[in-house]
mmCIF file of C-alpha atoms in Angstrom:
data_model
loop_
_atom_site.group_PDB
_atom_site.id
_atom_site.type_symbol
_atom_site.label_atom_id
_atom_site.label_comp_id
_atom_site.label_asym_id
_atom_site.label_seq_id
_atom_site.Cartn_x
_atom_site.Cartn_y
_atom_site.Cartn_z
ATOM 1 C CA MET R 95 4.056 8.248 16.963
ATOM 2 C CA TRP R 96 6.102 11.429 16.480
ATOM 3 C CA GLU R 97 6.627 11.740 20.205
ATOM 4 C CA ILE R 98 7.614 8.075 20.566
ATOM 5 C CA ILE R 99 10.107 8.189 17.676
ATOM 6 C CA ASN R 100 11.751 11.330 19.033
ATOM 7 C CA LYS R 101 12.087 9.788 22.469
ATOM 8 C CA ILE R 102 13.622 6.653 20.940
ATOM 9 C CA MET R 103 16.033 8.611 18.715
ATOM 10 C CA TYR R 104 17.249 10.854 21.484
ATOM 11 C CA GLY R 105 17.081 8.249 24.277
ATOM 12 C CA THR R 106 15.236 10.564 26.576
ATOM 13 C CA VAL R 107 11.774 11.069 27.973
ATOM 14 C CA GLU R 108 12.124 14.840 28.020
ATOM 15 C CA THR R 109 10.062 16.688 25.483
ATOM 16 C CA VAL R 110 11.617 17.158 22.080
ATOM 17 C CA ALA R 111 11.549 20.929 22.487
ATOM 18 C CA GLU R 112 14.002 20.488 25.382
ATOM 19 C CA SER R 113 16.391 18.275 23.406
ATOM 20 C CA LYS R 114 18.785 19.182 20.610
ATOM 21 C CA LEU R 115 17.397 17.830 17.334
ATOM 22 C CA LYS R 116 19.883 16.203 14.956
ATOM 23 C CA ASN R 117 17.387 14.740 12.498
ATOM 24 C CA VAL R 118 14.050 15.907 11.237
ATOM 25 C CA ILE R 119 11.058 13.657 11.771
ATOM 26 C CA LEU R 120 7.950 14.146 9.684
ATOM 27 C CA THR R 121 4.725 12.601 10.922
ATOM 28 C CA THR R 122 1.866 12.652 8.460
ATOM 29 C CA HIS R 123 -1.368 11.094 7.300
ATOM 30 C CA LEU R 124 -0.737 12.214 3.725
ATOM 31 C CA PRO R 125 -0.538 9.754 0.838
ATOM 32 C CA PRO R 126 2.910 9.510 -0.844
ATOM 33 C CA ALA R 127 1.944 11.689 -3.819
ATOM 34 C CA MET R 128 1.453 14.634 -1.448
ATOM 35 C CA LEU R 129 4.773 14.253 0.408
ATOM 36 C CA PRO R 130 7.954 16.166 -0.493
ATOM 37 C CA VAL R 131 9.691 14.432 -3.405
ATOM 38 C CA GLU R 132 13.024 14.952 -1.594
ATOM 39 C CA MET R 133 11.962 12.353 0.964
ATOM 40 C CA PHE R 134 12.172 9.702 -1.698
ATOM 41 C CA GLN R 135 15.131 11.155 -3.608
ATOM 42 C CA LYS R 136 17.201 11.172 -0.405
ATOM 43 C CA ASN R 137 16.044 7.677 0.502
ATOM 44 C CA CYS R 138 14.701 8.756 3.892
ATOM 45 C CA LYS R 139 13.643 5.973 6.230
ATOM 46 C CA ILE R 140 9.879 5.642 6.472
ATOM 47 C CA LEU R 141 8.011 4.136 9.381
ATOM 48 C CA PHE R 142 4.476 3.146 8.461
ATOM 49 C CA LEU R 143 2.370 2.603 11.552
ATOM 50 C CA VAL R 144 -0.388 0.058 10.972
ATOM 51 C CA ARG R 145 -3.342 -0.413 13.236
ATOM 52 C CA ASP R 146 -5.928 -3.079 12.726
ATOM 53 C CA SER R 147 -7.976 -1.658 9.838
ATOM 54 C CA ARG R 148 -11.141 -2.662 11.652
ATOM 55 C CA ASP R 149 -10.112 -0.536 14.663
ATOM 56 C CA VAL R 150 -9.209 2.328 12.316
ATOM 57 C CA SER R 151 -12.689 2.145 10.770
ATOM 58 C CA VAL R 152 -14.342 2.250 14.205
ATOM 59 C CA SER R 153 -12.157 5.170 15.338
ATOM 60 C CA LEU R 154 -12.840 7.153 12.193
ATOM 61 C CA PHE R 155 -16.574 6.509 12.453
ATOM 62 C CA HIS R 156 -16.710 7.755 16.057
ATOM 63 C CA ARG R 157 -14.519 10.728 15.244
ATOM 64 C CA PHE R 158 -16.865 11.862 12.476
ATOM 65 C CA LYS R 159 -19.979 11.111 14.539
ATOM 66 C CA GLY R 160 -18.632 13.156 17.457
ATOM 67 C CA CYS R 161 -17.286 16.036 15.402
ATOM 68 C CA LYS R 162 -19.771 18.881 15.194
ATOM 69 C CA ILE R 163 -17.742 20.448 12.403
ATOM 70 C CA GLU R 164 -18.317 17.426 10.136
ATOM 71 C CA ASN R 165 -21.942 16.879 11.224
ATOM 72 C CA TYR R 166 -21.856 13.278 9.946
ATOM 73 C CA ASN R 167 -25.127 11.354 10.215
ATOM 74 C CA GLY R 168 -24.426 8.508 7.802
ATOM 75 C CA PRO R 169 -24.336 4.784 8.499
ATOM 76 C CA TRP R 170 -21.526 2.774 10.075
ATOM 77 C CA ASP R 171 -21.129 0.731 6.864
ATOM 78 C CA ASN R 172 -19.595 3.755 5.081
ATOM 79 C CA PHE R 173 -16.458 3.402 7.200
ATOM 80 C CA LEU R 174 -15.386 -0.068 6.086
ATOM 81 C CA MET R 175 -12.612 1.142 3.784
ATOM 82 C CA PHE R 176 -8.984 0.754 2.688
ATOM 83 C CA GLU R 177 -8.299 3.765 0.479
ATOM 84 C CA TYR R 178 -5.412 5.178 2.525
ATOM 85 C CA ILE R 179 -3.363 1.983 2.433
ATOM 86 C CA GLU R 180 -4.158 1.626 -1.285
ATOM 87 C CA HIS R 181 -2.138 4.822 -1.972
ATOM 88 C CA TRP R 182 0.901 3.358 -0.240
ATOM 89 C CA LYS R 183 0.476 -0.070 -1.802
ATOM 90 C CA LEU R 184 0.557 1.462 -5.294
ATOM 91 C CA PHE R 185 3.501 3.694 -4.383
ATOM 92 C CA LEU R 186 5.528 0.728 -3.094
ATOM 93 C CA GLN R 187 4.855 -1.207 -6.279
ATOM 94 C CA GLN R 188 6.419 1.707 -8.176
ATOM 95 C CA LYS R 189 9.304 2.223 -5.709
ATOM 96 C CA PRO R 190 9.988 -1.122 -4.028
ATOM 97 C CA ASP R 191 13.462 -0.129 -2.754
ATOM 98 C CA ILE R 192 12.312 2.683 -0.460
ATOM 99 C CA PRO R 193 13.477 1.880 3.096
ATOM 100 C CA LEU R 194 10.111 1.351 4.725
ATOM 101 C CA LEU R 195 9.263 -0.463 7.926
ATOM 102 C CA VAL R 196 5.662 -1.505 8.452
ATOM 103 C CA VAL R 197 5.133 -1.408 12.206
ATOM 104 C CA HIS R 198 2.105 -2.822 13.935
ATOM 105 C CA TYR R 199 0.762 -0.584 16.673
ATOM 106 C CA GLU R 200 1.376 -3.285 19.277
ATOM 107 C CA ASP R 201 5.098 -3.608 18.355
ATOM 108 C CA LEU R 202 5.828 0.087 17.979
ATOM 109 C CA LYS R 203 8.702 0.886 20.314
ATOM 110 C CA LYS R 204 10.815 -2.275 19.896
ATOM 111 C CA ARG R 205 10.644 -2.473 16.097
ATOM 112 C CA VAL R 206 11.209 1.262 15.611
ATOM 113 C CA SER R 207 14.366 1.278 17.719
ATOM 114 C CA ASP R 208 15.661 -1.774 15.787
ATOM 115 C CA PHE R 209 14.899 -0.142 12.394
ATOM 116 C CA LEU R 210 16.633 3.089 13.407
ATOM 117 C CA LYS R 211 19.554 1.029 14.775
ATOM 118 C CA ILE R 212 19.216 2.534 18.235
ATOM 119 C CA LEU R 213 19.888 0.416 21.298
ATOM 120 C CA LEU R 214 17.592 1.207 24.191
ATOM 121 C CA GLU R 215 17.903 0.040 27.752
ATOM 122 C CA ALA R 216 14.795 -1.677 29.125
ATOM 123 C CA SER R 217 14.474 1.150 31.659
ATOM 124 C CA THR R 218 14.381 3.720 28.827
ATOM 125 C CA VAL R 219 11.650 1.771 27.005
ATOM 126 C CA GLN R 220 9.628 1.644 30.248
ATOM 127 C CA ALA R 221 10.129 5.381 30.790
ATOM 128 C CA ILE R 222 9.006 6.113 27.221
ATOM 129 C CA ASP R 223 5.959 3.879 27.733
ATOM 130 C CA ALA R 224 5.006 5.764 30.880
ATOM 131 C CA ASN R 225 5.637 9.129 29.254
ATOM 132 C CA VAL R 226 3.515 8.525 26.149
ATOM 133 C CA ASP R 227 0.743 6.464 27.733
ATOM 134 C CA PHE R 228 -2.503 6.944 25.800
ATOM 135 C CA HIS R 229 -4.587 7.676 28.876
ATOM 136 C CA GLU R 230 -2.088 10.285 30.080
ATOM 137 C CA GLU R 231 -2.178 11.928 26.650
ATOM 138 C CA MET R 232 -5.969 11.806 26.725
ATOM 139 C CA LYS R 233 -6.027 13.724 30.033
ATOM 140 C CA LYS R 234 -4.031 16.588 28.539
ATOM 141 C CA ASN R 235 -5.802 16.451 25.169
ATOM 142 C CA ILE R 236 -5.136 19.893 23.773
ATOM 143 C CA PHE R 237 -7.516 19.248 20.871
ATOM 144 C CA LYS R 238 -10.508 18.436 23.031
ATOM 145 C CA ASP R 239 -13.324 20.915 22.854
ATOM 146 C CA GLU R 240 -17.008 20.694 22.184
ATOM 147 C CA GLN R 241 -16.538 20.509 18.416
ATOM 148 C CA PHE R 242 -13.569 18.195 18.001
ATOM 149 C CA SER R 243 -11.634 15.539 19.918
ATOM 150 C CA ILE R 244 -8.691 13.521 18.657
ATOM 151 C CA PHE R 245 -8.773 10.787 21.323
ATOM 152 C CA ARG R 246 -11.434 8.203 22.114
ATOM 153 C CA LYS R 247 -10.581 4.869 23.780
ATOM 154 C CA GLY R 248 -7.071 3.906 22.755
ATOM 155 C CA ILE R 249 -7.661 0.175 22.954
ATOM 156 C CA VAL R 250 -6.904 -2.638 20.551
ATOM 157 C CA GLY R 251 -9.813 -4.796 19.394
ATOM 158 C CA ASP R 252 -12.715 -2.375 19.921
ATOM 159 C CA TRP R 253 -13.881 -3.313 16.418
ATOM 160 C CA GLU R 254 -15.342 -6.494 17.925
ATOM 161 C CA ASN R 255 -17.970 -4.321 19.653
ATOM 162 C CA HIS R 256 -19.102 -2.832 16.332
ATOM 163 C CA PHE R 257 -18.763 -5.395 13.543
ATOM 164 C CA THR R 258 -21.504 -7.915 12.938
ATOM 165 C CA ASP R 259 -20.364 -11.410 11.929
ATOM 166 C CA ALA R 260 -21.360 -10.666 8.333
ATOM 167 C CA GLN R 261 -19.425 -7.371 8.313
ATOM 168 C CA SER R 262 -16.386 -9.085 9.786
ATOM 169 C CA GLU R 263 -16.432 -11.826 7.141
ATOM 170 C CA ALA R 264 -16.922 -9.311 4.319
ATOM 171 C CA PHE R 265 -14.182 -7.068 5.688
ATOM 172 C CA ASN R 266 -11.706 -9.948 6.007
ATOM 173 C CA ALA R 267 -12.422 -11.171 2.467
ATOM 174 C CA ARG R 268 -12.024 -7.660 1.036
ATOM 175 C CA PHE R 269 -8.853 -7.099 3.053
ATOM 176 C CA GLN R 270 -7.305 -10.340 1.762
ATOM 177 C CA GLU R 271 -8.267 -9.483 -1.810
ATOM 178 C CA ARG R 272 -6.966 -5.905 -1.758
ATOM 179 C CA MET R 273 -3.870 -6.404 0.358
ATOM 180 C CA ASN R 274 -2.722 -9.687 -1.181
ATOM 181 C CA LYS R 275 1.030 -9.720 -1.895
ATOM 182 C CA SER R 276 1.454 -6.436 -0.041
ATOM 183 C CA ARG R 277 3.644 -5.403 2.860
ATOM 184 C CA PHE R 278 0.370 -4.386 4.494
ATOM 185 C CA LEU R 279 -1.045 -7.898 4.670
ATOM 186 C CA SER R 280 -0.557 -8.139 8.360
ATOM 187 C CA ILE R 281 -1.190 -9.861 11.636
ATOM 188 C CA TYR R 282 -4.689 -8.415 11.561
ATOM 189 C CA ALA R 283 -5.781 -10.338 8.470
#
């Protein structure tokens, strides 16, 4: 996401290191309580990238299973969770005026450029797409070694290959219950 946002902000497909940065972009997996308080005091714009929680669960499961450092041997059922989004849900209840855009993975480039008020030519969007293609990133995966890999498949809907009907029903019910009246109740529900 960091790479995509930089390319949108600077209207270029060159690497950010080659461009002149005007704004700082922080990409993180941290919950709000662990982020710099200045982010919220200065009313910084926040882009919250949402993937289908079922796909996130599958990705996390495979990441832990394949990571020799973690040495995880537990069951698949342990990965049906929502804790990360819960942190943000609580935070947004306390600070509802924070400028936050919830972006679904599938809508990333268009919605981000609109939120940042940046007009992009269709050719620039296509160039960004080509430049940050998942499979191209996977080929140059700098994190890939025998103990750890950050990439797996990069497809939407892989959860359907893992969830049983019962797990899917339970997950959907729990998702509706926990995300009700939240900005995170999404197209995936």
